Coordinates of C-alpha atoms and ligand atoms in Angstrom, one line a residue:
M1 CA 8.7 22.5 100.6
T2 CA 9.4 21.8 103.9
E3 CA 13.0 21.9 104.9
P4 CA 14.0 26.1 105.4
L5 CA 15.1 28.6 103.0
I6 CA 18.8 29.9 103.4
Y7 CA 17.6 33.2 104.6
E8 CA 15.6 32.0 107.4
I9 CA 18.4 29.9 108.9
S10 CA 20.4 33.3 108.7
R11 CA 21.4 34.8 111.7
P12 CA 23.7 37.7 111.9
G13 CA 27.2 37.1 112.2
R14 CA 27.5 33.4 111.3
R15 CA 30.5 33.0 108.5
A16 CA 31.2 29.8 106.7
V17 CA 34.4 30.8 105.6
S18 CA 37.4 32.0 108.5
L19 CA 40.0 33.8 106.0
P20 CA 43.6 34.9 107.1
A21 CA 44.4 37.9 109.0
C22 CA 45.3 40.3 106.3
D23 CA 49.0 40.6 105.3
V24 CA 48.9 43.2 102.1
P25 CA 47.9 47.1 103.0
A26 CA 43.6 47.2 102.9
T27 CA 42.6 49.3 99.9
P28 CA 39.4 50.8 100.0
L29 CA 37.0 50.2 97.1
P30 CA 36.5 53.2 94.1
A31 CA 33.7 54.9 95.2
G32 CA 30.1 53.9 94.2
C33 CA 31.1 50.0 94.4
E34 CA 30.2 49.5 98.1
R35 CA 26.7 48.6 99.5
A36 CA 25.4 48.9 102.9
D37 CA 22.4 47.2 101.9
L38 CA 23.3 43.9 100.6
P39 CA 21.0 41.2 102.3
L40 CA 23.3 37.8 101.9
P41 CA 22.5 35.1 104.0
E42 CA 24.7 34.6 107.1
V43 CA 25.2 30.8 108.0
P44 CA 27.7 28.5 109.1
E45 CA 29.7 26.1 106.2
V46 CA 27.2 23.0 107.1
D47 CA 24.4 25.2 106.6
L48 CA 25.4 26.5 103.7
V49 CA 27.1 22.7 102.0
R50 CA 23.2 21.5 102.7
H51 CA 21.5 24.5 101.0
Y52 CA 23.6 23.7 97.7
V53 CA 23.3 19.9 98.4
R54 CA 19.4 20.2 98.9
L55 CA 18.8 22.6 95.5
S56 CA 20.8 19.6 93.6
Q57 CA 18.7 17.0 94.7
M58 CA 15.3 18.9 93.9
N59 CA 16.2 18.5 90.0
H60 CA 16.5 15.0 87.9
G61 CA 19.7 14.4 86.1
I62 CA 21.2 11.6 84.3
D63 CA 23.4 10.7 87.1
T64 CA 19.8 10.6 89.7
G65 CA 17.4 8.1 87.4
F66 CA 16.4 7.2 83.9
Y67 CA 15.8 9.9 81.1
P68 CA 14.0 9.0 78.4
L69 CA 13.3 13.0 77.1
G70 CA 13.1 12.3 73.2
S71 CA 15.3 14.5 70.8
C72 CA 17.3 15.5 73.7
T73 CA 19.5 12.7 73.6
M74 CA 20.4 12.2 77.5
K75 CA 22.6 9.8 78.0
L76 CA 25.5 9.1 80.0
N77 CA 28.3 11.6 80.0
P78 CA 31.3 9.4 80.8
K79 CA 33.2 10.9 83.6
V80 CA 36.7 10.7 81.8
N81 CA 35.4 13.8 80.1
E82 CA 35.2 15.5 83.2
V83 CA 38.4 14.5 84.0
A84 CA 39.7 15.6 80.2
A85 CA 38.3 19.3 80.7
R86 CA 39.4 19.9 84.0
L87 CA 43.3 19.8 82.7
T88 CA 44.5 22.4 83.9
G89 CA 46.3 22.8 80.7
F90 CA 43.0 23.3 79.5
A91 CA 40.6 25.1 82.1
A92 CA 43.4 27.6 82.8
L93 CA 44.0 28.9 79.0
H94 CA 43.2 32.1 78.8
P95 CA 41.1 33.0 75.1
L96 CA 44.1 36.0 74.6
Q97 CA 46.9 33.4 74.6
P98 CA 49.1 33.8 72.0
E99 CA 48.8 30.9 69.6
N100 CA 52.1 29.5 70.4
S101 CA 51.2 29.4 74.0
V102 CA 48.0 27.3 73.2
Q103 CA 49.1 24.7 70.1
G104 CA 47.8 21.8 72.5
A105 CA 43.9 23.5 72.8
M106 CA 44.5 24.3 68.7
A107 CA 45.6 21.1 68.0
L108 CA 42.5 19.0 69.8
M109 CA 40.5 21.8 68.3
Y110 CA 41.7 20.9 64.8
E111 CA 41.3 16.9 65.3
L112 CA 38.0 17.7 66.5
Q113 CA 37.2 19.5 63.0
E114 CA 38.7 16.9 61.0
M115 CA 36.9 14.0 62.9
L116 CA 33.3 15.9 62.7
A117 CA 34.1 16.5 59.1
E118 CA 34.8 12.6 58.3
I119 CA 32.0 11.6 60.6
A120 CA 29.4 13.5 58.7
G121 CA 30.7 14.0 55.3
F122 CA 31.8 17.3 54.8
A123 CA 34.7 19.1 54.1
A124 CA 35.0 21.7 56.8
V125 CA 34.0 22.4 60.4
T126 CA 33.2 24.9 62.9
L127 CA 33.3 25.0 66.5
Q128 CA 32.1 28.7 67.1
P129 CA 28.2 27.9 67.9
A130 CA 27.2 28.0 71.3
A131 CA 24.1 25.4 70.8
G132 CA 21.8 23.7 68.3
A133 CA 19.7 26.5 67.3
H134 CA 23.0 29.0 66.9
G135 CA 24.4 26.4 64.6
E136 CA 21.1 26.6 62.8
L137 CA 21.0 30.2 62.8
T138 CA 24.9 29.9 61.4
G139 CA 24.1 27.5 59.1
V140 CA 20.6 29.7 57.1
L141 CA 22.9 32.7 57.4
I142 CA 25.6 30.6 55.5
M143 CA 23.3 29.5 52.9
R144 CA 21.9 32.9 52.7
K145 CA 24.9 34.9 51.7
Y146 CA 26.4 32.3 49.2
L147 CA 23.5 32.4 47.4
Y148 CA 23.7 36.5 47.6
D149 CA 27.3 36.2 46.1
R150 CA 26.2 34.3 43.3
G151 CA 23.6 37.2 42.6
E152 CA 20.5 35.6 43.6
T153 CA 19.3 38.2 46.1
Q154 CA 15.7 37.2 45.4
R155 CA 15.4 34.0 47.4
D156 CA 14.1 34.2 50.6
V157 CA 12.2 31.4 51.5
I158 CA 12.8 28.1 53.6
L159 CA 10.9 24.7 53.4
V160 CA 10.6 23.6 57.0
P161 CA 8.4 20.1 57.2
D162 CA 5.7 20.0 59.9
S163 CA 7.3 17.9 62.0
A164 CA 10.5 19.9 62.7
H165 CA 11.9 21.0 66.0
G166 CA 10.6 24.4 67.0
T167 CA 14.2 26.1 66.8
N168 CA 14.2 25.3 62.8
P169 CA 11.1 27.9 62.2
A170 CA 12.4 30.3 64.8
T171 CA 16.3 30.3 63.4
T172 CA 14.8 31.0 59.7
S173 CA 12.7 33.8 61.0
M174 CA 15.3 35.3 63.1
S175 CA 17.6 35.2 59.7
G176 CA 15.3 37.2 57.7
L177 CA 13.7 34.5 55.5
R178 CA 10.3 33.2 55.1
V179 CA 9.1 29.8 56.8
V180 CA 7.0 27.9 53.9
Q181 CA 5.5 23.9 56.2
V182 CA 6.1 21.0 54.5
S183 CA 3.2 18.8 55.3
S184 CA 4.2 14.6 56.0
D185 CA 2.6 12.1 54.4
A186 CA 0.9 9.1 55.6
R187 CA 4.5 7.2 57.1
G188 CA 5.8 9.7 58.9
N189 CA 8.4 11.3 55.8
V190 CA 8.2 14.4 53.6
D191 CA 5.0 14.4 51.4
L192 CA 6.7 14.2 48.2
D193 CA 3.7 15.7 46.3
V194 CA 3.5 18.4 48.8
L195 CA 7.1 19.1 48.3
R196 CA 6.7 19.1 44.5
E197 CA 4.0 21.2 44.1
L198 CA 6.0 23.9 46.7
L199 CA 8.7 23.5 44.4
A200 CA 7.0 25.0 41.3
R201 CA 5.8 27.6 43.3
H202 CA 8.6 28.9 45.6
G203 CA 11.0 27.3 43.7
P204 CA 13.1 30.6 42.5
K205 CA 12.7 32.2 45.3
L206 CA 13.6 29.1 47.6
V207 CA 17.2 29.1 49.6
G208 CA 16.8 25.8 50.8
M209 CA 15.6 22.9 53.2
M210 CA 15.3 22.4 56.6
L211 CA 15.4 18.7 57.1
T212 CA 15.6 16.7 60.1
N213 CA 17.0 13.0 59.5
P214 CA 16.2 10.9 61.0
N215 CA 13.0 13.2 62.0
T216 CA 11.6 14.0 65.2
L217 CA 9.0 11.0 64.8
G218 CA 12.1 8.8 65.1
L219 CA 11.8 7.9 61.5
F220 CA 14.8 7.6 58.6
D221 CA 12.9 9.5 55.7
E222 CA 12.2 6.9 52.9
H223 CA 12.6 9.5 50.3
V224 CA 15.7 11.3 51.5
A225 CA 17.5 11.6 48.1
E226 CA 14.6 12.6 46.1
V227 CA 14.2 14.9 48.6
V228 CA 17.7 16.6 48.4
R229 CA 17.6 15.8 44.8
L230 CA 14.5 18.1 44.0
V231 CA 15.4 20.8 46.1
H232 CA 19.3 20.8 44.5
E233 CA 17.1 21.2 41.1
A234 CA 14.9 23.8 42.2
G235 CA 18.2 25.7 43.6
G236 CA 18.0 25.3 46.9
L237 CA 20.6 24.1 49.4
M238 CA 19.9 21.2 52.3
Y239 CA 20.3 21.9 55.4
G240 CA 20.4 19.1 57.9
D241 CA 19.1 19.2 61.3
G242 CA 21.8 17.2 63.3
A243 CA 20.3 16.8 66.6
N244 CA 19.4 13.5 65.9
F245 CA 22.8 11.9 64.4
N246 CA 23.1 9.5 67.5
A247 CA 20.9 7.1 65.0
I248 CA 23.1 7.3 62.5
L249 CA 26.7 7.5 63.7
G250 CA 29.2 5.6 61.2
I251 CA 26.5 4.3 59.6
V252 CA 25.1 6.9 57.3
K253 CA 27.1 10.4 56.1
P254 CA 24.6 13.3 55.5
G255 CA 27.1 14.5 53.5
D256 CA 26.8 11.9 51.5
L257 CA 23.1 12.0 51.3
G258 CA 23.7 15.4 49.6
F259 CA 23.2 17.8 52.8
D260 CA 25.0 21.0 52.1
V261 CA 25.4 22.3 55.6
M262 CA 24.4 20.5 59.6
H263 CA 24.8 21.4 62.7
Y264 CA 26.0 18.8 65.4
N265 CA 24.6 18.7 68.8
L266 CA 27.8 18.5 70.6
H267 CA 26.2 18.5 74.2
K268 CA 23.5 15.4 73.4
T269 CA 25.3 12.9 70.9
F270 CA 28.7 13.6 71.7
S271 CA 28.4 13.3 75.7
T272 CA 28.1 17.0 77.7
P273 CA 25.6 17.3 80.5
H274 CA 22.7 19.2 78.9
G275 CA 19.7 19.3 81.0
G276 CA 19.3 23.1 82.7
G277 CA 20.1 24.2 79.5
G278 CA 23.8 24.7 78.7
P279 CA 26.1 25.1 77.8
G280 CA 26.5 23.5 74.4
S281 CA 28.0 23.5 71.2
G282 CA 26.5 23.6 68.1
A283 CA 29.4 23.0 65.7
V284 CA 28.1 23.1 61.8
G285 CA 29.5 21.4 58.9
V286 CA 29.4 22.4 55.5
S287 CA 30.3 21.1 52.4
A288 CA 33.5 22.3 50.0
A289 CA 31.1 24.7 48.0
L290 CA 30.3 26.5 51.6
A291 CA 33.8 26.1 53.5
D292 CA 34.3 29.8 52.9
Y293 CA 31.5 31.1 54.6
L294 CA 32.0 29.4 57.9
P295 CA 32.1 31.5 60.9
G296 CA 35.6 31.9 62.5
P297 CA 38.3 31.7 63.9
I298 CA 38.6 28.3 63.0
V299 CA 42.1 26.2 63.3
A300 CA 43.9 25.6 60.4
K301 CA 47.2 23.8 60.3
S302 CA 50.1 25.2 58.2
E303 CA 52.1 22.8 56.0
A304 CA 55.1 25.0 56.3
D305 CA 55.9 24.1 60.0
S306 CA 53.0 22.3 61.5
L307 CA 51.8 24.7 63.4
Y308 CA 48.0 25.3 64.2
R309 CA 46.9 29.0 63.4
W310 CA 43.8 30.9 63.7
H311 CA 42.0 31.6 60.3
M312 CA 39.2 33.5 59.4
P313 CA 37.4 32.0 56.4
P314 CA 37.7 34.6 53.0
R315 CA 34.1 35.1 52.8
T316 CA 32.9 34.1 56.2
I317 CA 29.8 35.4 57.4
G318 CA 31.5 36.9 60.6
R319 CA 31.8 35.8 64.2
V320 CA 29.1 34.2 66.1
K321 CA 30.4 33.8 69.4
A322 CA 33.2 35.7 71.3
F323 CA 36.4 33.8 71.4
Y324 CA 36.6 30.3 70.3
G325 CA 33.5 28.8 71.4
N326 CA 32.7 26.8 74.0
F327 CA 36.1 25.2 74.7
G328 CA 35.3 22.9 77.4
V329 CA 32.7 21.5 75.7
L330 CA 35.0 20.7 72.6
V331 CA 37.4 18.9 75.4
R332 CA 34.2 16.3 75.9
A333 CA 33.3 15.9 72.6
Y334 CA 37.1 15.1 71.4
T335 CA 37.3 13.2 74.9
Y336 CA 34.3 10.8 74.3
L337 CA 35.2 10.7 70.5
R338 CA 38.8 9.0 71.3
M339 CA 37.6 6.8 73.9
L340 CA 34.9 5.6 71.4
G341 CA 36.7 5.2 68.0
A342 CA 35.4 4.8 64.5
K343 CA 33.9 1.2 65.9
G344 CA 32.4 2.1 68.9
L345 CA 30.7 4.9 67.5
R346 CA 29.2 2.6 65.4
A347 CA 27.9 1.0 68.4
V348 CA 26.8 3.6 69.9
S349 CA 24.2 4.2 67.1
E350 CA 23.5 0.6 66.6
N351 CA 22.2 0.3 70.5
A352 CA 20.6 3.7 70.5
V353 CA 18.0 2.1 67.8
L354 CA 18.4 -1.4 69.1
N355 CA 16.8 -0.1 72.9
A356 CA 14.3 2.2 71.0
N357 CA 13.0 -0.6 68.6
Y358 CA 12.6 -2.7 72.1
L359 CA 10.8 -0.1 73.7
Q360 CA 9.0 0.3 70.8
A361 CA 8.0 -3.0 70.6
R362 CA 7.5 -3.8 74.5
L363 CA 5.0 -0.8 74.5
R364 CA 3.4 -1.8 71.5
G365 CA -0.5 -2.4 72.4
V366 CA -0.2 -0.7 75.9
Y367 CA 0.1 2.9 74.3
P368 CA -0.7 4.2 70.4
I369 CA 2.1 4.3 68.6
P370 CA 1.3 6.2 65.0
H371 CA 3.9 4.3 63.1
G372 CA 4.8 1.3 65.5
D373 CA 4.6 -0.6 61.8
R374 CA 7.8 0.9 61.3
T375 CA 11.4 0.2 62.1
C376 CA 12.1 3.5 64.4
M377 CA 15.7 4.7 64.7
H378 CA 16.9 6.1 68.4
E379 CA 13.7 7.4 69.7
F380 CA 9.6 6.5 68.9
V381 CA 6.6 8.7 69.4
A382 CA 3.8 7.1 71.6
Q383 CA 0.2 8.7 72.6
G384 CA -0.5 9.2 76.5
I385 CA -4.4 8.0 74.6
L386 CA -6.1 5.1 77.0
K387 CA -8.9 3.4 75.9
D388 CA -11.4 3.7 79.1
A389 CA -9.4 6.2 80.8
P390 CA -11.1 9.4 78.6
D391 CA -9.9 12.1 81.4
I392 CA -6.5 10.7 81.4
H393 CA -4.1 12.8 79.1
T394 CA -0.3 12.7 78.3
M395 CA 0.8 14.9 80.9
D396 CA -0.9 12.9 83.7
I397 CA 0.9 10.2 82.8
A398 CA 4.2 12.2 82.2
K399 CA 3.9 13.4 85.9
R400 CA 3.1 9.9 87.3
L401 CA 6.6 8.9 85.8
M402 CA 8.2 10.8 88.2
D403 CA 6.8 9.8 91.4
F404 CA 8.7 6.3 90.1
G405 CA 11.7 8.1 89.4
M406 CA 11.9 8.7 86.0
H407 CA 12.1 11.7 84.2
P408 CA 9.0 12.1 81.7
P409 CA 9.3 11.9 78.0
T410 CA 9.2 15.0 75.7
V411 CA 5.5 15.5 75.7
Y412 CA 3.5 17.4 73.1
F413 CA 6.3 17.1 70.5
P414 CA 6.5 16.6 67.4
L415 CA 3.0 19.1 67.2
I416 CA 1.7 16.8 64.7
V417 CA 1.0 13.8 66.7
P418 CA -1.7 14.4 69.4
E419 CA -0.8 13.9 72.7
A420 CA 2.6 13.2 71.8
L421 CA 5.4 11.1 74.1
M422 CA 8.4 10.9 72.6
I423 CA 10.6 8.4 73.7
E424 CA 14.3 8.3 73.8
P425 CA 16.0 5.7 75.5
T426 CA 19.5 5.9 74.1
E427 CA 22.2 3.6 74.0
T428 CA 23.2 4.0 77.4
E429 CA 21.0 2.2 79.5
S430 CA 20.5 -1.4 80.2
K431 CA 18.1 -4.0 79.4
E432 CA 16.9 -3.9 83.3
T433 CA 16.0 -0.3 83.1
L434 CA 14.4 -0.5 80.0
D435 CA 12.2 -3.6 81.4
T436 CA 11.6 -1.5 84.6
F437 CA 10.5 1.7 82.4
V438 CA 7.7 -1.0 80.4
D439 CA 6.4 -2.1 83.8
V440 CA 6.0 1.0 85.5
M441 CA 4.5 2.2 82.1
R442 CA 2.1 -0.8 81.8
Q443 CA 1.4 0.1 85.5
I444 CA 0.6 3.7 85.0
A445 CA -2.0 2.6 82.2
E446 CA -3.8 0.0 84.6
E447 CA -4.0 2.8 87.3
A448 CA -5.5 5.4 84.5
R449 CA -8.3 3.1 84.3
T450 CA -8.5 2.2 88.0
E451 CA -7.2 4.8 89.6
P452 CA -7.5 8.0 87.5
E453 CA -6.7 10.4 90.1
L454 CA -3.4 8.9 91.2
L455 CA -2.7 10.9 87.8
H456 CA -4.0 13.5 88.3
D457 CA -2.7 14.3 91.6
A458 CA 0.8 13.5 90.2
P459 CA 3.5 14.2 90.8
H460 CA 3.3 13.1 94.4
N461 CA 6.9 13.3 96.1
A462 CA 8.3 16.1 94.0
P463 CA 9.5 19.4 95.7
V464 CA 6.9 21.2 93.6
K465 CA 3.6 19.8 92.1
R466 CA 2.1 20.3 88.8
L467 CA 3.2 24.0 87.8
D468 CA 1.6 26.2 85.5
E469 CA 4.6 26.0 82.7
V470 CA 3.8 29.2 80.9
K471 CA 4.2 31.2 83.9
A472 CA 7.3 29.4 85.5
A473 CA 9.1 29.5 81.7
K474 CA 8.4 33.4 80.9
D475 CA 7.7 34.6 84.2
L476 CA 10.6 33.7 86.2
V477 CA 11.5 34.3 90.3
L478 CA 15.1 34.4 89.9
C479 CA 16.1 35.6 93.4
Y480 CA 14.9 34.5 96.8
A481 CA 15.4 37.4 99.3
P482 CA 13.1 39.2 101.9
G483 CA 11.1 41.5 99.6
C484 CA 12.1 39.8 96.5
G485 CA 10.1 37.6 94.2
Ligands
PLP514 C1 17.8 20.2 70.4 C2 17.3 20.2 69.4 C3 17.5 20.9 68.5 C4 18.3 22.8 69.4 O1 19.7 22.4 70.3 P1 19.9 23.4 71.1 O2 21.2 22.9 71.2 O3 19.3 23.0 72.7 O4 19.3 24.9 70.9 C5 17.2 21.5 67.6 N1 16.5 20.5 66.5 C6 16.5 19.6 67.4 C7 15.4 18.0 66.1 C8 16.8 19.2 68.7 O5 16.4 17.8 69.3

């Protein structure tokens, strides 16, 4: 790092603000609130601005370059969403305001609930959960409570395919249930024979199954109807991980397929910036039988006076979030849906699938694609394995991509594909950008054979080189100051 950090350029007495003279009586802070030793950097405004702009430039974002991070749906977040979310009437609301003063915000939430229910074929939706994983936990708790209420308290098993996102087994464990893994067949579907055998063994203990469809191989399960039928027959419920909903908007309704519960990733499919981890929204939709179990408050509309009211469903699992969910994300999702309409929404998925298949077709023969004989949905999984370059791994290819101003795909996931490179271009990228990506991926494959050290030493231009990623994630240094971190 060549640029000085803000503490190094700090000089006593420099200021980034000039406040007007105080025209109210000075009031001392309550005892214990004052600190004599608060080491804040002292810099003028120009250096302060440079510091933050520089930090922002160290990050790769969807606004700076291509971002084919599989399963994360890093699509354009239309700027009109931001305009809507910043409208004072939304942004300046207080969650403790009385209902009659926030009818506009409640109308937005009500209509969003209704639109999401319609798009996925569910009877009711809660907007409370703050992320996809949080929606999963909510969904699993709903399934469990529903079965408890029917006296089926012995049920404690959830089936999860081996292609599932790590959050699926994690949320199942957090809810106190047991995870049993289901393997995939040679075509990347749930293995029906294995499923039948597991149902024979665990049927009476089954809470249900969590299925991502299309799955994390980017494949629409060819037997999804049969999977749902078998799980229902065993007395279980079907949970849909809706993080991959971007592939089927306006084409397939998970509720029509027989799913009982699903979470939506509003920040993925419905366009809220979500690099860096938040805020998000993991709204949950359910069938009519489960509607009474949703966490609230949800928004209900009164027939009598057309007013919106906060409503706690009668058998609710309780609250899962303070107040009313991440409202700003809800405004963005609402704006996105209203701008697109039903036809536009379907076009989103058609183009997302088209773009992914275009990339898959053009990279065939350059990198191995285990299920490349099938039409993919919005993403596909290639492998960072190259003939004549045995020392090159997926991580080398991913890091080399950064030298070309592109974010790497998701790597080493799903776990069932060795050296996985999971590529999701999204619908908002042009053919030219996709072609550039293919050119770069071809060039990297060539370099792997001719100049492998270029890949081993990559990235060459990033602010930091190869990190110990586990240490970076688990052993965070959250502050920089003399004597700290
Ligand atoms: C992103 C994702 C999740 C989790 O969503 P978060 O909002 O990150 O908690 C779950 N399943 C799949 C398939 C995902 O891609």
